[in-house]
Amino acid sequence: MRKHFLFDPAYIPLNHGSFGTFPQEVRATLHEYQSLLESQPDTFIRYTYYPLLEKARAVTASLLNVPVQEVVFVPNATSGINTIIRGIEWEEGSVIVHFETVYGAIGKTVAYVVETTKVESEVIEARWPIEDDELVQQFEEAIMKVNNGGKRKVRLAIFDTISSMPGVRLPFERLIAKCKELNVLSLVDGAHGIGHLPLDLGSLKPDFFVSNLHKWLFVPRGACVLHVPAVNQHLIRSSLPTSFGFIPAPPKTLSSHSGKPKEIISPLPASAQPPFVAMFDYVGTIDNTNYLCVPSALSFRSTICGGEDKIMSYCRELALTGGNRAAEIMGTEVMDNSTHTLRDCAFAMVKLPLEIGEEKGMVKEEDKMGIAQWIARRAAEELHTFFAVVLYEKQWFWRVSAQIYLEVADVEWGARTLKGLCEKVSSGEWLTEGNSN
């Protein structure tokens, strides 16, 4: 499978989860649309683009099992979640809850709206590895604790399909159901979702859902699907940034001459889409041709790879087998719970053979924060790979990303290479090799 992708022959891609990639077949489609755009910019942007965008939205909606009118595209999951969180009109006493392991940019977005609006936030300090039952229980207890106080109410809960770090699967289906039971809006961060896990949003019915298309679906970056059911679309007044599709609530903007609401006319052709979709059809001038590549990506996955089920099965099995082998090579273990639900995905969190302490061979407390960055930079600049390493709960873990262009032997090579870097850390040699972090 590797021959279909664009990697340097010397490069071992072990970190698909951060930025994704796409095959040569999809790049050909991207270049075709970019050439059409540059050959006749006005014609393409004003007329050719919209039917192609609608086709891409339609196949994405079909994959998620939701109506096409509930699906729009944004550049990435962070943009999509910002659109939701900043779009909701927060009232006094409203609370957002999320787990401590929420993606960093989303955590900071919540901090920003807490700083600038009436909303408050509560963090659920769950610790992984954790059993699904316990996680759902902590989730419910955190919401009830806020609601039972009498003065505040949880209005929105944010949680992942698969968290970024640590890279483990959450019981998001049960969390969505719990939100419905407790009358809380659910915002599912599926950055690692579409193309990674089977998703039937028509059955799950989250209140808001975002998922990067460029991570696991082989769509050129950055591209993300934002799903907002029709019943909730009135809550999102604007795209981010606001586009010509926005419909102001009169009479906020008045003409100084007539005293009537000022009409802002779009320079683009009138949209035939519902108002919510029209807001996102064209949000400023950027290269949106990546959105149009969704059908090409799905065709590649179907005709070349054998379909979604085959891809997901291969990646999950590779993460299981490769993760276990990596732990064997390094003499450690893989993060998991007793029911193995955390590993029901294409990630494996493999513990590194490093410990914090003052004894010989251990990492001193004052040096701990520089380890992950030193390993990452050394691997990228000298070893033609990248290791996604994180310090979590005073232990270092390597997040292994399984993908169809990899085999177990690639993960084994990564484990041996990473073990060698860890030995340099334990000996203190890393401190003499120009560590600047």
Short mmCIF file of C-alpha atoms in Angstrom, two decimals:
data_model
loop_
_atom_site.label_atom_id
_atom_site.label_comp_id
_atom_site.label_asym_id
_atom_site.label_seq_id
_atom_site.Cartn_x
_atom_site.Cartn_y
_atom_site.Cartn_z
CA MET A 1 0.00 0.00 0.00
CA ARG A 2 2.87 2.37 0.67
CA LYS A 3 3.47 2.81 -3.07
CA HIS A 4 0.23 4.77 -3.34
CA PHE A 5 1.48 7.43 -0.95
CA LEU A 6 3.99 10.23 -1.35
CA PHE A 7 6.52 9.51 1.38
CA ASP A 8 10.25 9.96 0.96
CA PRO A 9 11.73 6.45 0.54
CA ALA A 10 13.82 6.95 3.69
CA TYR A 11 10.91 8.15 5.83
CA ILE A 12 9.03 5.84 8.23
CA PRO A 13 5.64 7.49 8.93
CA LEU A 14 4.66 6.39 12.44
CA ASN A 15 2.50 9.37 13.39
CA HIS A 16 -0.44 9.45 11.00
CA GLY A 17 -2.74 10.69 13.76
CA SER A 18 -1.34 14.22 13.96
CA PHE A 19 -1.74 15.48 10.39
CA GLY A 20 -2.79 12.56 8.21
CA THR A 21 -1.80 12.21 4.57
CA PHE A 22 -3.37 11.31 1.23
CA PRO A 23 -2.50 9.06 -1.72
CA GLN A 24 -1.27 9.99 -5.16
CA GLU A 25 -4.69 9.28 -6.66
CA VAL A 26 -6.28 11.94 -4.45
CA ARG A 27 -3.46 14.39 -5.13
CA ALA A 28 -4.20 14.05 -8.85
CA THR A 29 -7.81 15.07 -8.16
CA LEU A 30 -6.67 17.99 -6.02
CA HIS A 31 -4.30 19.23 -8.72
CA GLU A 32 -7.02 18.88 -11.35
CA TYR A 33 -9.37 21.13 -9.36
CA GLN A 34 -6.60 23.61 -8.61
CA SER A 35 -5.75 23.79 -12.32
CA LEU A 36 -9.39 24.39 -13.19
CA LEU A 37 -9.53 27.11 -10.55
CA GLU A 38 -6.47 28.90 -11.87
CA SER A 39 -7.51 28.56 -15.49
CA GLN A 40 -10.75 30.50 -14.88
CA PRO A 41 -10.83 31.81 -11.30
CA ASP A 42 -14.15 33.68 -11.42
CA THR A 43 -15.96 30.97 -13.32
CA PHE A 44 -14.75 28.24 -10.98
CA ILE A 45 -15.34 30.09 -7.69
CA ARG A 46 -18.72 31.55 -8.64
CA TYR A 47 -20.28 28.68 -10.61
CA THR A 48 -18.24 25.46 -10.91
CA TYR A 49 -17.38 25.13 -7.23
CA TYR A 50 -20.83 24.86 -5.65
CA PRO A 51 -22.16 21.72 -7.40
CA LEU A 52 -18.85 19.98 -6.64
CA LEU A 53 -19.08 21.06 -3.01
CA GLU A 54 -22.63 19.75 -2.75
CA LYS A 55 -21.51 16.38 -4.13
CA ALA A 56 -18.70 16.19 -1.55
CA ARG A 57 -21.11 17.08 1.24
CA ALA A 58 -23.58 14.47 0.02
CA VAL A 59 -21.12 11.56 0.08
CA THR A 60 -19.87 12.66 3.51
CA ALA A 61 -23.42 12.83 4.84
CA SER A 62 -24.11 9.36 3.46
CA LEU A 63 -21.02 7.96 5.20
CA LEU A 64 -22.23 9.44 8.51
CA ASN A 65 -25.88 8.47 7.86
CA VAL A 66 -27.31 11.96 8.26
CA PRO A 67 -29.19 14.34 5.91
CA VAL A 68 -26.96 16.41 3.65
CA GLN A 69 -28.60 19.61 4.95
CA GLU A 70 -26.98 18.87 8.34
CA VAL A 71 -23.42 18.64 7.02
CA VAL A 72 -21.01 21.49 6.19
CA PHE A 73 -17.24 21.76 5.86
CA VAL A 74 -14.78 23.76 7.95
CA PRO A 75 -10.95 23.74 7.85
CA ASN A 76 -10.35 21.59 10.94
CA ALA A 77 -11.92 20.27 14.14
CA THR A 78 -10.65 23.22 16.19
CA SER A 79 -12.44 25.62 13.82
CA GLY A 80 -15.62 23.55 13.97
CA ILE A 81 -15.68 23.40 17.75
CA ASN A 82 -14.93 27.13 17.98
CA THR A 83 -17.90 27.73 15.67
CA ILE A 84 -20.15 25.89 18.10
CA ILE A 85 -18.79 27.19 21.40
CA ARG A 86 -18.57 30.80 20.23
CA GLY A 87 -21.88 30.56 18.40
CA ILE A 88 -24.05 29.58 21.35
CA GLU A 89 -25.54 32.50 23.28
CA TRP A 90 -24.52 31.76 26.86
CA GLU A 91 -26.77 32.72 29.74
CA GLU A 92 -25.88 33.40 33.36
CA GLY A 93 -25.39 30.11 35.19
CA SER A 94 -24.60 28.09 32.05
CA VAL A 95 -21.75 25.59 32.43
CA ILE A 96 -19.56 23.68 29.97
CA VAL A 97 -18.06 20.40 31.16
CA HIS A 98 -15.18 18.49 29.61
CA PHE A 99 -12.56 15.93 30.56
CA GLU A 100 -9.09 17.02 31.60
CA THR A 101 -7.65 15.32 28.50
CA VAL A 102 -9.61 17.55 26.11
CA TYR A 103 -7.47 18.66 23.15
CA GLY A 104 -5.39 21.64 24.26
CA ALA A 105 -6.76 24.18 21.78
CA ILE A 106 -10.31 23.24 22.76
CA GLY A 107 -9.50 23.62 26.44
CA LYS A 108 -8.16 27.09 25.70
CA THR A 109 -11.27 27.91 23.64
CA VAL A 110 -13.41 27.08 26.65
CA ALA A 111 -11.14 29.25 28.81
CA TYR A 112 -11.59 32.09 26.33
CA VAL A 113 -15.41 31.98 26.30
CA VAL A 114 -15.42 31.73 30.10
CA GLU A 115 -13.28 34.88 30.14
CA THR A 116 -15.45 36.80 27.65
CA THR A 117 -19.04 35.57 28.21
CA LYS A 118 -21.34 34.54 31.06
CA VAL A 119 -20.57 30.82 30.80
CA GLU A 120 -18.55 28.85 33.36
CA SER A 121 -16.69 25.55 33.01
CA GLU A 122 -16.02 22.40 35.02
CA VAL A 123 -13.22 19.92 34.33
CA ILE A 124 -13.68 16.20 34.94
CA GLU A 125 -10.34 14.90 36.20
CA ALA A 126 -10.59 11.30 34.98
CA ARG A 127 -7.31 9.37 34.88
CA TRP A 128 -6.45 6.86 32.18
CA PRO A 129 -6.41 3.88 32.01
CA ILE A 130 -10.00 3.79 33.21
CA GLU A 131 -12.95 1.46 32.77
CA ASP A 132 -15.80 2.71 30.58
CA ASP A 133 -18.35 2.26 33.39
CA GLU A 134 -16.28 4.38 35.74
CA LEU A 135 -15.76 7.09 33.12
CA VAL A 136 -19.48 7.35 32.40
CA GLN A 137 -20.20 7.41 36.13
CA GLN A 138 -17.71 10.24 36.70
CA PHE A 139 -19.26 12.10 33.77
CA GLU A 140 -22.77 11.82 35.20
CA GLU A 141 -21.66 12.70 38.72
CA ALA A 142 -19.87 15.84 37.53
CA ILE A 143 -22.99 17.04 35.70
CA MET A 144 -25.32 16.24 38.61
CA LYS A 145 -23.02 17.99 41.07
CA VAL A 146 -23.33 21.21 39.07
CA ASN A 147 -27.07 20.88 38.42
CA ASN A 148 -27.98 19.98 42.00
CA GLY A 149 -26.45 23.20 43.29
CA GLY A 150 -29.52 25.10 42.15
CA LYS A 151 -27.84 28.17 40.65
CA ARG A 152 -25.98 26.65 37.72
CA LYS A 153 -26.81 24.14 34.98
CA VAL A 154 -24.62 22.21 32.58
CA ARG A 155 -25.69 23.23 29.11
CA LEU A 156 -22.90 21.67 27.00
CA ALA A 157 -20.58 18.69 27.41
CA ILE A 158 -17.51 18.25 25.20
CA PHE A 159 -15.87 14.84 24.77
CA ASP A 160 -13.83 12.88 22.22
CA THR A 161 -14.43 9.82 20.12
CA ILE A 162 -10.72 9.06 20.59
CA SER A 163 -8.65 11.42 22.69
CA SER A 164 -5.48 12.88 21.23
CA MET A 165 -3.16 12.30 24.19
CA PRO A 166 -3.42 9.71 25.51
CA GLY A 167 -4.63 8.18 22.26
CA VAL A 168 -7.46 5.98 23.58
CA ARG A 169 -11.06 5.34 22.63
CA LEU A 170 -13.80 6.86 24.77
CA PRO A 171 -17.31 5.36 25.16
CA PHE A 172 -18.66 8.36 23.27
CA GLU A 173 -21.83 6.51 22.29
CA ARG A 174 -22.75 6.10 25.96
CA LEU A 175 -21.76 9.68 26.75
CA ILE A 176 -24.07 10.96 24.01
CA ALA A 177 -26.92 8.89 25.46
CA LYS A 178 -26.14 10.17 28.97
CA CYS A 179 -26.31 13.76 27.72
CA LYS A 180 -29.78 13.13 26.31
CA GLU A 181 -30.86 11.58 29.61
CA LEU A 182 -29.59 14.61 31.56
CA ASN A 183 -30.84 17.23 29.06
CA VAL A 184 -27.33 18.42 28.19
CA LEU A 185 -26.13 19.34 24.70
CA SER A 186 -23.39 17.00 23.44
CA LEU A 187 -20.45 18.30 21.41
CA VAL A 188 -18.41 15.36 20.14
CA ASP A 189 -14.82 16.07 19.11
CA GLY A 190 -14.34 13.40 16.48
CA ALA A 191 -11.01 14.74 15.24
CA HIS A 192 -10.03 11.06 15.19
CA GLY A 193 -13.36 9.79 13.96
CA ILE A 194 -14.43 9.53 10.34
CA GLY A 195 -12.28 6.95 8.54
CA HIS A 196 -11.03 5.65 11.90
CA LEU A 197 -14.20 4.30 13.53
CA PRO A 198 -17.61 3.18 12.23
CA LEU A 199 -19.92 6.16 12.76
CA ASP A 200 -23.71 6.15 12.51
CA LEU A 201 -24.69 9.63 13.60
CA GLY A 202 -28.24 9.04 12.44
CA SER A 203 -28.59 6.50 15.24
CA LEU A 204 -26.35 8.16 17.84
CA LYS A 205 -27.87 11.61 17.35
CA PRO A 206 -25.23 13.87 18.93
CA ASP A 207 -26.20 17.53 19.19
CA PHE A 208 -22.97 18.64 17.50
CA PHE A 209 -20.23 16.59 15.87
CA VAL A 210 -16.96 17.51 14.17
CA SER A 211 -14.44 15.20 12.49
CA ASN A 212 -11.32 15.92 10.51
CA LEU A 213 -11.42 14.51 6.98
CA HIS A 214 -7.69 15.01 6.51
CA LYS A 215 -6.58 12.73 9.35
CA TRP A 216 -8.02 9.29 8.66
CA LEU A 217 -10.11 9.66 5.48
CA PHE A 218 -7.20 10.59 3.13
CA VAL A 219 -8.59 14.01 2.17
CA PRO A 220 -6.02 16.81 1.64
CA ARG A 221 -5.60 19.01 4.72
CA GLY A 222 -7.24 20.94 6.14
CA ALA A 223 -10.76 19.64 5.82
CA CYS A 224 -13.31 18.80 8.48
CA VAL A 225 -16.99 17.90 8.57
CA LEU A 226 -19.28 19.78 10.95
CA HIS A 227 -22.62 18.07 11.64
CA VAL A 228 -25.40 20.07 13.24
CA PRO A 229 -28.87 18.45 13.30
CA ALA A 230 -31.64 20.64 11.92
CA VAL A 231 -33.20 20.97 15.37
CA ASN A 232 -30.03 22.68 16.68
CA GLN A 233 -29.08 24.85 13.71
CA HIS A 234 -30.86 27.88 15.14
CA LEU A 235 -28.29 27.88 17.97
CA ILE A 236 -25.43 28.60 15.57
CA ARG A 237 -26.00 32.10 14.25
CA SER A 238 -22.83 32.43 12.19
CA SER A 239 -19.95 30.64 10.58
CA LEU A 240 -16.48 31.54 11.83
CA PRO A 241 -15.54 33.98 10.40
CA THR A 242 -18.94 35.38 9.46
CA SER A 243 -19.72 34.98 5.77
CA PHE A 244 -22.08 36.62 3.29
CA GLY A 245 -24.48 33.79 4.13
CA PHE A 246 -25.17 35.26 7.57
CA ILE A 247 -28.69 36.64 7.98
CA PRO A 248 -28.69 39.57 10.45
CA ALA A 249 -31.56 39.96 12.87
CA PRO A 250 -33.22 43.29 11.96
CA PRO A 251 -33.19 46.11 12.78
CA LYS A 252 -29.66 46.08 14.20
CA THR A 253 -27.98 47.67 11.17
CA LEU A 254 -29.77 50.79 9.93
CA SER A 255 -29.08 53.08 7.01
CA SER A 256 -28.21 56.64 8.09
CA HIS A 257 -30.26 57.94 5.14
CA SER A 258 -33.45 55.88 5.06
CA GLY A 259 -33.58 54.70 8.67
CA LYS A 260 -34.30 51.20 7.37
CA PRO A 261 -32.20 48.05 7.81
CA LYS A 262 -29.22 48.18 5.49
CA GLU A 263 -29.17 45.36 2.96
CA ILE A 264 -25.76 43.75 2.44
CA ILE A 265 -25.65 42.18 -0.98
CA SER A 266 -23.35 39.22 -1.66
CA PRO A 267 -21.16 39.47 -4.77
CA LEU A 268 -21.59 35.72 -5.26
CA PRO A 269 -24.53 33.97 -6.95
CA ALA A 270 -27.61 33.51 -4.78
CA SER A 271 -27.48 30.24 -2.86
CA ALA A 272 -30.19 27.63 -3.20
CA GLN A 273 -29.10 26.00 0.05
CA PRO A 274 -30.87 26.28 3.41
CA PRO A 275 -29.64 29.23 5.50
CA PHE A 276 -27.38 27.14 7.77
CA VAL A 277 -25.62 25.48 4.85
CA ALA A 278 -25.36 28.75 2.91
CA MET A 279 -23.38 30.32 5.79
CA PHE A 280 -20.60 27.76 5.28
CA ASP A 281 -20.60 27.43 1.48
CA TYR A 282 -18.03 30.17 0.99
CA VAL A 283 -16.34 31.64 4.06
CA GLY A 284 -13.82 34.05 2.60
CA THR A 285 -11.24 33.45 -0.12
CA ILE A 286 -9.03 30.44 0.57
CA ASP A 287 -8.22 27.37 -1.48
CA ASN A 288 -11.23 25.14 -0.79
CA THR A 289 -10.43 22.55 -3.47
CA ASN A 290 -9.45 20.08 -0.74
CA TYR A 291 -13.14 19.82 0.25
CA LEU A 292 -13.95 18.67 -3.27
CA CYS A 293 -11.64 15.66 -2.96
CA VAL A 294 -13.86 13.68 -0.59
CA PRO A 295 -15.42 11.58 -3.40
CA SER A 296 -11.93 10.78 -4.74
CA ALA A 297 -10.72 9.74 -1.27
CA LEU A 298 -13.74 7.49 -0.75
CA SER A 299 -13.23 5.96 -4.21
CA PHE A 300 -9.60 5.16 -3.35
CA ARG A 301 -10.63 3.62 -0.05
CA SER A 302 -13.25 1.50 -1.77
CA THR A 303 -11.54 0.37 -4.98
CA ILE A 304 -7.91 0.18 -3.89
CA CYS A 305 -8.21 -0.55 -0.17
CA GLY A 306 -11.31 -2.74 -0.13
CA GLY A 307 -13.66 -0.44 1.76
CA GLU A 308 -14.09 1.15 5.18
CA ASP A 309 -14.48 -2.06 7.18
CA LYS A 310 -11.32 -3.59 5.74
CA ILE A 311 -9.27 -0.43 6.38
CA MET A 312 -10.47 -0.07 9.96
CA SER A 313 -9.97 -3.75 10.71
CA TYR A 314 -6.41 -3.69 9.37
CA CYS A 315 -5.48 -0.56 11.31
CA ARG A 316 -6.99 -1.81 14.55
CA GLU A 317 -5.21 -5.16 14.28
CA LEU A 318 -1.92 -3.46 13.44
CA ALA A 319 -2.27 -1.18 16.47
CA LEU A 320 -2.95 -4.19 18.70
CA THR A 321 -0.19 -6.42 17.35
CA GLY A 322 2.32 -3.64 16.73
CA GLY A 323 1.66 -2.04 20.09
CA ASN A 324 2.20 -5.35 21.87
CA ARG A 325 5.43 -5.98 19.98
CA ALA A 326 6.68 -2.48 20.75
CA ALA A 327 6.04 -3.05 24.47
CA GLU A 328 7.88 -6.38 24.30
CA ILE A 329 10.90 -4.78 22.62
CA MET A 330 11.06 -1.96 25.15
CA GLY A 331 10.22 -4.17 28.11
CA THR A 332 7.15 -2.13 29.09
CA GLU A 333 3.39 -2.30 28.59
CA VAL A 334 0.54 -0.79 26.59
CA MET A 335 -2.05 1.43 28.26
CA ASP A 336 -5.33 -0.49 28.48
CA ASN A 337 -8.26 -1.32 30.74
CA SER A 338 -9.62 -4.73 31.72
CA THR A 339 -12.24 -4.78 28.95
CA HIS A 340 -9.75 -3.56 26.31
CA THR A 341 -12.10 -0.84 25.08
CA LEU A 342 -9.37 1.82 25.21
CA ARG A 343 -7.51 0.00 22.42
CA ASP A 344 -10.51 -0.45 20.15
CA CYS A 345 -8.97 1.96 17.66
CA ALA A 346 -5.87 2.50 15.51
CA PHE A 347 -3.74 3.87 18.36
CA ALA A 348 -1.57 2.13 20.94
CA MET A 349 -0.11 3.97 23.93
CA VAL A 350 3.19 2.22 24.65
CA LYS A 351 5.01 3.09 27.86
CA LEU A 352 8.67 4.10 27.48
CA PRO A 353 11.40 2.54 29.64
CA LEU A 354 12.02 5.78 31.54
CA GLU A 355 11.34 6.79 35.12
CA ILE A 356 11.50 10.04 37.07
CA GLY A 357 13.79 9.99 40.09
CA GLU A 358 17.21 10.76 41.48
CA GLU A 359 18.77 7.32 41.09
CA LYS A 360 21.23 6.49 38.33
CA GLY A 361 19.50 5.97 35.00
CA MET A 362 16.42 7.97 36.00
CA VAL A 363 15.28 11.34 34.68
CA LYS A 364 15.56 14.21 37.14
CA GLU A 365 12.39 16.12 37.91
CA GLU A 366 13.78 19.35 36.45
CA ASP A 367 14.61 17.62 33.14
CA LYS A 368 11.32 15.81 32.57
CA MET A 369 9.61 18.37 30.31
CA GLY A 370 12.39 18.37 27.72
CA ILE A 371 12.45 14.63 27.04
CA ALA A 372 9.53 14.37 24.61
CA GLN A 373 10.72 17.36 22.57
CA TRP A 374 14.28 16.05 22.40
CA ILE A 375 13.10 12.62 21.21
CA ALA A 376 10.75 14.15 18.63
CA ARG A 377 13.34 16.54 17.17
CA ARG A 378 16.13 13.96 17.15
CA ALA A 379 13.89 11.44 15.36
CA ALA A 380 12.64 13.96 12.81
CA GLU A 381 15.97 15.57 11.96
CA GLU A 382 18.30 12.55 12.08
CA LEU A 383 16.30 9.32 11.97
CA HIS A 384 13.70 10.03 9.24
CA THR A 385 10.66 9.44 11.42
CA PHE A 386 8.62 11.06 14.17
CA PHE A 387 7.60 9.75 17.58
CA ALA A 388 4.51 11.24 19.22
CA VAL A 389 5.70 11.05 22.82
CA VAL A 390 3.81 12.49 25.79
CA LEU A 391 4.43 12.70 29.53
CA TYR A 392 1.21 11.55 31.18
CA GLU A 393 0.80 10.86 34.88
CA LYS A 394 4.59 10.96 35.39
CA GLN A 395 5.17 8.34 32.70
CA TRP A 396 6.23 8.72 29.10
CA PHE A 397 4.17 7.07 26.36
CA TRP A 398 4.62 6.65 22.63
CA ARG A 399 1.40 6.98 20.66
CA VAL A 400 1.66 4.47 17.83
CA SER A 401 -0.51 5.33 14.82
CA ALA A 402 -1.48 2.36 12.67
CA GLN A 403 -2.27 2.91 8.99
CA ILE A 404 -2.60 0.83 5.82
CA TYR A 405 0.82 1.84 4.51
CA LEU A 406 2.53 0.34 7.59
CA GLU A 407 3.33 -3.21 8.71
CA VAL A 408 4.28 -4.71 12.07
CA ALA A 409 7.93 -4.58 11.03
CA ASP A 410 7.71 -0.77 10.80
CA VAL A 411 6.43 -0.52 14.37
CA GLU A 412 9.13 -2.93 15.53
CA TRP A 413 11.77 -0.74 13.90
CA GLY A 414 10.25 2.26 15.64
CA ALA A 415 10.34 0.50 19.01
CA ARG A 416 13.99 -0.46 18.64
CA THR A 417 14.90 3.06 17.52
CA LEU A 418 12.95 4.66 20.34
CA LYS A 419 14.49 2.27 22.86
CA GLY A 420 17.92 3.46 21.71
CA LEU A 421 16.89 7.08 22.26
CA CYS A 422 15.59 6.21 25.72
CA GLU A 423 18.95 4.66 26.55
CA LYS A 424 20.60 7.98 25.66
CA VAL A 425 18.17 9.71 28.00
CA SER A 426 18.85 7.27 30.84
CA SER A 427 22.61 7.65 30.46
CA GLY A 428 22.36 11.44 30.40
CA GLU A 429 23.89 11.53 26.93
CA TRP A 430 20.93 13.54 25.63
CA LEU A 431 21.94 16.47 27.81
CA THR A 432 25.29 16.71 26.00
CA GLU A 433 23.79 16.59 22.49
CA GLY A 434 22.56 20.14 22.21
CA ASN A 435 19.28 19.83 24.11
CA SER A 436 17.69 23.27 23.94
CA ASN A 437 14.31 22.52 25.42
#
